[in-house]
Short mmCIF file of N, CA, C and O in Angstrom, two decimals:
data_model
loop_
_atom_site.label_atom_id
_atom_site.label_comp_id
_atom_site.label_asym_id
_atom_site.label_seq_id
_atom_site.Cartn_x
_atom_site.Cartn_y
_atom_site.Cartn_z
N UNK J 105 -3.11 19.46 8.67
CA UNK J 105 -3.18 18.42 10.27
C UNK J 105 -1.88 17.79 10.34
O UNK J 105 -1.83 16.68 9.63
N UNK J 106 -2.25 18.26 11.96
CA UNK J 106 -1.90 16.44 12.82
C UNK J 106 -2.24 15.83 12.78
O UNK J 106 -3.51 15.80 12.62
N UNK J 107 -1.33 14.22 13.54
CA UNK J 107 -2.46 13.20 13.75
C UNK J 107 -2.81 13.52 14.94
O UNK J 107 -1.90 13.99 16.19
N UNK J 108 -4.26 13.34 14.77
CA UNK J 108 -5.11 13.98 16.43
C UNK J 108 -5.45 12.03 16.25
O UNK J 108 -6.91 11.51 16.45
N UNK J 109 -5.21 11.40 17.47
CA UNK J 109 -5.47 10.69 18.31
C UNK J 109 -7.13 10.12 18.40
O UNK J 109 -7.63 8.94 18.36
N UNK J 110 -7.53 11.65 18.81
CA UNK J 110 -9.30 11.07 19.07
C UNK J 110 -9.65 10.96 17.92
O UNK J 110 -10.95 10.39 17.27
N UNK J 111 -9.18 11.86 16.58
CA UNK J 111 -9.61 11.26 14.92
C UNK J 111 -9.49 10.41 14.39
O UNK J 111 -9.64 9.35 14.27
N UNK J 112 -8.59 9.47 15.26
CA UNK J 112 -7.19 8.44 14.65
C UNK J 112 -8.38 6.89 15.37
O UNK J 112 -9.18 5.35 14.85
N UNK J 113 -9.28 7.42 17.14
CA UNK J 113 -10.26 6.66 17.14
C UNK J 113 -10.92 6.67 16.63
O UNK J 113 -11.62 5.27 17.31
N UNK J 114 -11.37 7.70 16.57
CA UNK J 114 -13.06 7.15 15.40
C UNK J 114 -13.22 7.17 14.67
O UNK J 114 -14.04 5.73 13.86
N UNK J 115 -12.10 6.71 12.82
CA UNK J 115 -11.79 5.86 12.44
C UNK J 115 -11.91 3.83 12.98
O UNK J 115 -11.91 4.15 11.89
N UNK J 116 -10.85 3.54 13.80
CA UNK J 116 -10.96 2.42 14.44
C UNK J 116 -11.62 2.11 14.17
O UNK J 116 -12.23 0.49 14.05
N UNK J 117 -12.34 2.49 14.78
CA UNK J 117 -14.07 2.18 16.28
C UNK J 117 -14.64 1.97 14.23
O UNK J 117 -15.05 0.53 14.82
N UNK J 118 -14.46 2.74 13.57
CA UNK J 118 -15.41 2.73 12.38
C UNK J 118 -15.27 0.69 11.14
O UNK J 118 -15.60 0.64 11.05
N UNK J 119 -13.70 1.61 11.10
CA UNK J 119 -12.90 0.46 10.45
C UNK J 119 -12.90 -1.12 10.75
O UNK J 119 -13.49 -2.19 10.44
N UNK J 120 -12.90 -0.66 12.83
CA UNK J 120 -13.93 -2.79 13.14
C UNK J 120 -15.17 -3.42 13.22
O UNK J 120 -15.25 -3.92 13.15
N UNK J 121 -16.21 -1.57 12.70
CA UNK J 121 -17.46 -2.58 12.69
C UNK J 121 -17.37 -3.61 10.89
O UNK J 121 -18.56 -3.40 10.41
N UNK J 122 -16.62 -2.97 9.66
CA UNK J 122 -16.38 -3.61 8.56
C UNK J 122 -15.81 -5.16 8.52
O UNK J 122 -15.82 -5.31 9.58
N UNK J 123 -17.69 -5.68 8.61
CA UNK J 123 -17.56 -7.64 8.22
C UNK J 123 -16.44 -7.88 7.62
O UNK J 123 -15.98 -7.13 6.58
N UNK J 124 -16.36 -8.76 7.96
CA UNK J 124 -15.48 -10.01 7.24
C UNK J 124 -17.04 -10.37 5.36
O UNK J 124 -17.60 -10.38 5.47
N UNK J 125 -14.80 -9.81 4.85
CA UNK J 125 -15.50 -10.21 3.16
C UNK J 125 -16.19 -9.27 2.19
O UNK J 125 -16.43 -9.08 1.36
N UNK J 126 -15.79 -8.10 3.59
CA UNK J 126 -16.06 -6.28 2.74
C UNK J 126 -15.56 -5.54 2.75
O UNK J 126 -14.72 -5.99 3.95
N UNK J 127 -15.60 -4.87 1.97
CA UNK J 127 -14.57 -3.72 2.53
C UNK J 127 -15.34 -2.08 2.03
O UNK J 127 -16.47 -2.15 1.86
N UNK J 128 -14.60 -0.66 2.19
CA UNK J 128 -14.34 0.45 2.84
C UNK J 128 -14.10 0.44 2.13
O UNK J 128 -13.06 0.72 1.68
N UNK J 129 -14.42 3.32 1.64
CA UNK J 129 -13.28 3.20 1.51
C UNK J 129 -13.13 4.30 2.66
O UNK J 129 -13.48 4.87 3.59
N UNK J 130 -11.55 4.79 2.78
CA UNK J 130 -10.81 6.20 3.24
C UNK J 130 -11.95 7.19 2.79
O UNK J 130 -13.20 7.02 4.64
N UNK J 131 -12.97 7.49 2.42
CA UNK J 131 -13.50 8.41 1.87
C UNK J 131 -14.66 8.71 2.70
O UNK J 131 -15.60 8.94 2.63
N UNK J 132 -15.25 6.91 2.19
CA UNK J 132 -17.16 6.36 3.15
C UNK J 132 -16.35 6.73 4.99
O UNK J 132 -17.78 7.07 5.58
N UNK J 133 -15.43 6.31 5.25
CA UNK J 133 -14.96 6.81 7.06
C UNK J 133 -15.34 8.65 6.71
O UNK J 133 -15.63 7.98 8.03
N UNK J 134 -14.90 8.97 6.57
CA UNK J 134 -14.52 9.93 6.06
C UNK J 134 -15.82 10.28 6.36
O UNK J 134 -16.16 11.43 7.10
N UNK J 135 -16.14 10.19 5.79
CA UNK J 135 -18.06 10.89 5.39
C UNK J 135 -18.87 10.39 6.82
O UNK J 135 -19.76 11.41 7.52
N UNK J 136 -18.79 9.03 7.23
CA UNK J 136 -19.84 8.98 7.92
C UNK J 136 -18.80 9.58 9.42
O UNK J 136 -19.95 9.94 10.21
N UNK J 137 -18.13 10.26 9.38
CA UNK J 137 -17.17 11.08 10.78
C UNK J 137 -17.66 12.80 10.38
O UNK J 137 -17.39 12.39 11.56
N UNK J 138 -18.42 12.72 10.12
CA UNK J 138 -19.09 13.86 9.71
C UNK J 138 -17.98 15.02 8.47
O UNK J 138 -17.96 15.80 8.42
N UNK J 139 -17.26 14.50 7.98
CA UNK J 139 -15.31 15.50 8.03
C UNK J 139 -14.89 14.53 6.45
O UNK J 139 -13.61 14.13 6.28
N UNK J 140 -16.04 15.18 5.07
CA UNK J 140 -16.36 13.84 3.85
C UNK J 140 -14.63 14.83 3.40
O UNK J 140 -14.07 13.72 2.26
N UNK J 141 -14.17 15.80 3.12
CA UNK J 141 -12.83 15.78 3.23
C UNK J 141 -11.36 15.25 3.95
O UNK J 141 -10.49 16.00 3.15
N UNK J 142 -11.48 14.60 4.46
CA UNK J 142 -11.04 14.05 5.23
C UNK J 142 -10.02 12.80 4.71
O UNK J 142 -9.68 12.15 5.76
N UNK J 143 -10.49 12.42 4.15
CA UNK J 143 -10.35 10.85 3.06
C UNK J 143 -8.47 10.87 3.46
O UNK J 143 -7.67 9.58 3.93
N UNK J 144 -7.64 11.43 3.29
CA UNK J 144 -6.70 11.26 2.87
C UNK J 144 -5.98 11.14 4.40
O UNK J 144 -5.26 10.70 5.42
N UNK J 145 -6.50 12.01 5.17
CA UNK J 145 -6.13 11.74 7.76
C UNK J 145 -6.89 10.36 7.92
O UNK J 145 -6.23 9.75 8.35
N UNK J 146 -7.80 9.90 7.03
CA UNK J 146 -8.18 8.52 7.38
C UNK J 146 -7.33 7.20 7.00
O UNK J 146 -6.48 6.85 8.06
N UNK J 147 -6.92 7.51 5.43
CA UNK J 147 -5.15 7.09 4.95
C UNK J 147 -4.83 6.85 6.52
O UNK J 147 -3.49 5.99 6.51
N UNK J 148 -3.66 8.12 6.41
CA UNK J 148 -2.56 8.35 7.13
C UNK J 148 -2.82 7.53 8.58
O UNK J 148 -2.28 6.41 9.88
N UNK J 149 -4.13 7.47 9.66
CA UNK J 149 -4.22 6.88 10.70
C UNK J 149 -4.28 5.04 10.49
O UNK J 149 -4.46 4.99 10.92
N UNK J 150 -4.92 4.94 9.44
CA UNK J 150 -5.15 3.01 8.22
C UNK J 150 -3.47 2.65 8.47
O UNK J 150 -3.38 2.11 9.11
N UNK J 151 -2.53 3.76 8.19
CA UNK J 151 -1.26 3.06 8.35
C UNK J 151 -0.10 3.07 9.74
O UNK J 151 0.19 2.82 9.71
N UNK J 152 -1.48 3.74 10.67
CA UNK J 152 -1.08 3.80 12.10
C UNK J 152 -1.06 3.34 13.04
O UNK J 152 -1.56 3.19 14.19
N UNK J 153 -2.54 2.06 12.23
CA UNK J 153 -3.19 1.81 13.20
C UNK J 153 -2.23 -0.40 13.44
O UNK J 153 -2.27 -0.50 14.81
N UNK J 154 -0.66 -0.03 13.77
CA UNK J 154 -0.80 -1.56 12.77
C UNK J 154 -0.88 -2.23 14.87
O UNK J 154 -0.32 -3.62 14.96
N UNK J 155 -0.27 -1.13 15.57
CA UNK J 155 0.41 -1.41 17.01
C UNK J 155 -1.57 -1.67 17.55
O UNK J 155 -1.28 -1.69 19.05
N UNK J 156 -2.85 -0.88 17.13
CA UNK J 156 -4.07 -1.35 18.28
C UNK J 156 -4.31 -2.76 18.55
O UNK J 156 -4.21 -3.13 18.19
N UNK J 157 -5.08 -2.47 19.74
CA UNK J 157 -5.60 -3.24 21.22
C UNK J 157 -7.40 -2.34 20.69
O UNK J 157 -7.72 -1.63 20.85
N UNK J 158 -7.84 -3.04 20.59
CA UNK J 158 -8.14 -4.87 19.58
C UNK J 158 -7.34 -3.78 18.74
O UNK J 158 -8.01 -3.20 18.20
N UNK J 159 -6.72 -5.63 17.28
CA UNK J 159 -6.36 -5.00 16.17
C UNK J 159 -7.35 -3.91 14.98
O UNK J 159 -8.73 -4.58 14.86
N UNK J 160 -6.83 -3.29 14.16
CA UNK J 160 -7.33 -2.68 13.31
C UNK J 160 -7.83 -3.85 11.58
O UNK J 160 -7.30 -4.18 11.58
N UNK J 161 -8.72 -3.91 10.99
CA UNK J 161 -7.99 -4.78 10.15
C UNK J 161 -8.61 -3.58 9.14
O UNK J 161 -9.21 -2.70 7.59
N UNK J 162 -6.93 -3.49 9.12
CA UNK J 162 -7.07 -1.92 7.73
C UNK J 162 -7.00 -2.69 6.45
O UNK J 162 -7.56 -2.28 5.06
N UNK J 163 -7.36 -4.61 6.24
CA UNK J 163 -6.92 -4.67 4.92
C UNK J 163 -8.49 -4.47 4.23
O UNK J 163 -8.40 -4.67 3.61
N UNK J 164 -9.67 -4.24 5.24
CA UNK J 164 -10.94 -3.84 5.04
C UNK J 164 -10.71 -2.47 4.35
O UNK J 164 -12.27 -2.34 3.92
N UNK J 165 -10.71 -1.87 4.75
CA UNK J 165 -10.03 -0.51 3.92
C UNK J 165 -8.89 0.03 2.88
O UNK J 165 -7.90 -0.08 3.38
N UNK J 166 -10.47 1.04 1.69
CA UNK J 166 -9.23 0.20 0.34
C UNK J 166 -9.60 2.26 -0.19
O UNK J 166 -10.73 2.87 0.35
N UNK J 167 -9.54 2.32 -1.24
CA UNK J 167 -9.33 3.89 -2.13
C UNK J 167 -10.90 3.64 -2.47
O UNK J 167 -11.62 2.21 -2.56
N UNK J 168 -10.86 4.99 -3.29
CA UNK J 168 -12.22 4.55 -3.59
C UNK J 168 -12.98 3.93 -4.70
O UNK J 168 -13.84 4.10 -5.23
N UNK J 169 -11.25 3.84 -5.17
CA UNK J 169 -11.38 2.56 -6.94
C UNK J 169 -11.36 1.36 -5.95
O UNK J 169 -11.43 0.03 -7.29
N UNK J 170 -10.79 0.91 -4.74
CA UNK J 170 -10.77 -0.52 -5.10
C UNK J 170 -9.72 -0.61 -4.63
O UNK J 170 -9.51 -1.67 -4.82
N UNK J 171 -9.22 -0.08 -4.99
CA UNK J 171 -7.32 -0.17 -4.38
C UNK J 171 -6.82 -0.37 -2.84
O UNK J 171 -6.91 0.56 -2.52
N UNK J 172 -6.35 -1.43 -3.51
CA UNK J 172 -5.24 -1.15 -1.55
C UNK J 172 -3.95 -0.77 -1.73
O UNK J 172 -3.56 -0.49 -3.17
N UNK J 173 -3.74 0.65 -0.92
CA UNK J 173 -2.92 1.20 -1.39
C UNK J 173 -1.79 0.48 -0.08
O UNK J 173 -1.20 1.21 0.92
N UNK J 174 -0.77 1.88 -0.18
CA UNK J 174 0.93 2.48 1.07
C UNK J 174 2.18 0.80 -0.14
O UNK J 174 1.85 0.89 -0.42
N UNK J 175 2.59 0.61 1.14
CA UNK J 175 3.28 -0.01 1.25
C UNK J 175 3.55 -1.12 0.20
O UNK J 175 1.86 -2.14 0.48
N UNK J 176 4.56 -1.59 -0.62
CA UNK J 176 4.29 -3.06 -2.16
C UNK J 176 3.79 -4.35 -0.52
O UNK J 176 2.97 -5.10 -0.74
N UNK J 177 5.22 -4.27 0.42
CA UNK J 177 4.84 -5.45 1.44
C UNK J 177 4.06 -5.55 1.83
O UNK J 177 2.21 -6.75 2.16
N UNK J 178 2.67 -4.66 2.37
CA UNK J 178 1.84 -4.08 3.56
C UNK J 178 0.64 -4.84 1.61
O UNK J 178 -0.70 -5.14 3.11
N UNK J 179 0.24 -3.83 1.02
CA UNK J 179 -0.54 -4.15 0.08
C UNK J 179 -0.08 -5.67 -0.29
O UNK J 179 -1.32 -6.96 -0.38
N UNK J 180 0.75 -6.52 -0.63
CA UNK J 180 1.29 -8.22 -0.32
C UNK J 180 -0.05 -8.29 0.45
O UNK J 180 -1.02 -9.20 0.68
N UNK J 181 -0.12 -8.12 2.18
CA UNK J 181 -0.69 -8.80 3.14
C UNK J 181 -1.79 -8.87 3.10
O UNK J 181 -2.81 -9.53 3.92
N UNK J 182 -2.47 -7.76 2.90
CA UNK J 182 -3.52 -7.23 3.67
C UNK J 182 -4.35 -7.73 1.78
O UNK J 182 -5.31 -8.52 2.79
N UNK J 183 -3.95 -8.29 0.76
CA UNK J 183 -3.96 -8.05 -0.34
C UNK J 183 -4.98 -10.39 0.06
O UNK J 183 -5.61 -10.97 0.18
N UNK J 184 -3.62 -11.20 0.90
CA UNK J 184 -3.94 -12.73 1.69
C UNK J 184 -5.11 -11.85 2.35
O UNK J 184 -5.86 -12.86 2.11
N UNK J 185 -4.97 -10.87 3.05
CA UNK J 185 -5.88 -11.18 4.39
C UNK J 185 -7.27 -11.06 3.31
O UNK J 185 -8.10 -11.86 4.03
N UNK J 186 -7.97 -10.54 2.38
CA UNK J 186 -8.65 -10.37 2.31
C UNK J 186 -9.10 -10.73 0.82
O UNK J 186 -10.13 -11.71 1.25
N UNK J 187 -8.41 -11.96 0.06
CA UNK J 187 -9.00 -13.76 -0.38
C UNK J 187 -9.23 -14.24 0.84
O UNK J 187 -9.41 -15.64 0.11
N UNK J 188 -8.54 -14.69 1.80
CA UNK J 188 -8.96 -15.61 2.77
C UNK J 188 -10.31 -15.38 3.10
O UNK J 188 -10.41 -16.09 3.30
N UNK J 189 -11.27 -13.96 3.61
CA UNK J 189 -12.54 -13.63 3.33
C UNK J 189 -13.31 -13.86 2.28
O UNK J 189 -14.60 -13.23 2.40
N UNK J 190 -12.36 -14.87 1.26
CA UNK J 190 -12.98 -14.27 0.14
C UNK J 190 -14.45 -13.02 -1.23
O UNK J 190 -14.48 -13.08 -1.61
N UNK J 191 -12.63 -11.88 -0.98
CA UNK J 191 -12.62 -10.82 -1.63
C UNK J 191 -12.15 -10.79 -2.49
O UNK J 191 -10.84 -11.47 -2.45
N UNK J 192 -11.90 -11.03 -3.83
CA UNK J 192 -10.53 -11.23 -4.62
C UNK J 192 -11.00 -9.89 -5.60
O UNK J 192 -10.62 -9.45 -5.32
N UNK J 193 -9.00 -10.39 -5.25
CA UNK J 193 -8.27 -8.78 -4.94
C UNK J 193 -7.13 -8.77 -6.40
O UNK J 193 -7.11 -9.97 -6.64
N UNK J 194 -7.40 -8.79 -7.83
CA UNK J 194 -6.65 -8.46 -9.33
C UNK J 194 -5.13 -7.86 -8.54
O UNK J 194 -5.92 -6.24 -9.26
N UNK J 195 -3.99 -8.31 -9.26
CA UNK J 195 -3.15 -6.76 -8.89
C UNK J 195 -2.73 -6.82 -7.42
O UNK J 195 -2.52 -6.76 -6.57
N UNK J 196 -3.47 -4.97 -7.28
CA UNK J 196 -3.34 -3.84 -5.69
C UNK J 196 -5.46 -3.68 -5.59
O UNK J 196 -5.49 -2.76 -4.89
N UNK J 197 -5.96 -4.30 -6.45
CA UNK J 197 -7.31 -3.70 -6.59
C UNK J 197 -8.79 -5.23 -6.80
O UNK J 197 -8.31 -6.43 -7.03
N UNK J 198 -9.71 -4.45 -5.31
CA UNK J 198 -10.75 -5.91 -5.67
C UNK J 198 -11.38 -5.42 -6.92
O UNK J 198 -11.79 -4.69 -6.82
N UNK J 199 -11.63 -6.93 -6.41
CA UNK J 199 -12.59 -6.93 -8.38
C UNK J 199 -14.01 -7.32 -7.95
O UNK J 199 -14.57 -7.66 -6.04
N UNK J 200 -14.79 -6.38 -8.02
CA UNK J 200 -16.29 -5.98 -7.83
C UNK J 200 -15.93 -5.97 -6.76
O UNK J 200 -17.44 -5.60 -6.12
N UNK J 201 -15.74 -4.32 -6.41
CA UNK J 201 -15.68 -3.59 -5.44
C UNK J 201 -17.24 -2.59 -5.08
O UNK J 201 -17.14 -2.97 -3.75
N UNK J 202 -17.71 -2.82 -5.88
CA UNK J 202 -19.57 -2.19 -5.98
C UNK J 202 -19.96 -3.81 -4.46
O UNK J 202 -20.84 -3.31 -4.32
N UNK J 203 -19.32 -4.25 -5.64
CA UNK J 203 -20.32 -5.35 -5.11
C UNK J 203 -20.10 -6.32 -3.25
O UNK J 203 -21.07 -6.10 -2.35
N UNK J 204 -18.53 -5.83 -3.10
CA UNK J 204 -18.18 -5.86 -1.60
C UNK J 204 -18.62 -4.36 -1.14
O UNK J 204 -17.59 -4.67 0.35
N UNK J 205 -19.07 -3.63 -1.03
CA UNK J 205 -18.42 -2.24 -0.39
C UNK J 205 -18.92 -2.07 0.52
O UNK J 205 -20.77 -2.69 0.47
N UNK J 206 -19.44 -2.08 1.47
CA UNK J 206 -19.96 -1.47 2.80
C UNK J 206 -20.07 0.27 3.22
O UNK J 206 -19.31 0.51 2.82
N UNK J 207 -20.51 0.83 3.10
CA UNK J 207 -21.13 2.27 3.13
C UNK J 207 -21.26 2.61 4.39
O UNK J 207 -22.47 2.29 4.47
N UNK J 208 -20.38 2.98 5.76
CA UNK J 208 -20.76 2.77 6.82
C UNK J 208 -22.19 4.51 7.02
O UNK J 208 -22.37 4.12 8.39
N UNK J 209 -22.66 4.45 6.04
CA UNK J 209 -23.60 5.79 6.67
C UNK J 209 -24.67 5.47 6.19
O UNK J 209 -25.87 5.54 6.47
N UNK J 210 -24.78 4.36 4.99
CA UNK J 210 -25.88 2.89 5.27
C UNK J 210 -26.01 2.28 6.14
O UNK J 210 -27.46 1.80 6.70
N UNK J 211 -24.98 1.86 6.72
CA UNK J 211 -25.28 0.34 7.38
C UNK J 211 -25.14 1.13 9.56
O UNK J 211 -25.27 -0.36 9.96
N UNK J 212 -24.34 1.51 9.45
CA UNK J 212 -24.78 2.50 11.02
C UNK J 212 -25.90 3.48 11.57
O UNK J 212 -26.37 3.22 10.41
#
């Protein structure tokens, strides 16, 4: 599937709702959009959100195991942002992921 700007906008709308100090997953966003098998597409959308206005808090979207994914420089930058929000990250993984997890299907 090609990059769908409308799908990306929906992904960004949900990502912007993740509260500070919380994280969600690519799969949780996909499920909230009724596209449970689209977690990879959510990942692609998040990788393309750098110039979106208003900004998309990409640091708050991780994989289903709580790992930050992507380029090493991007992981490092997102880790710093999460730590500023009070989310502990060890290596590239959110510590106590379930505690910080925000489920859009339950919260929206």
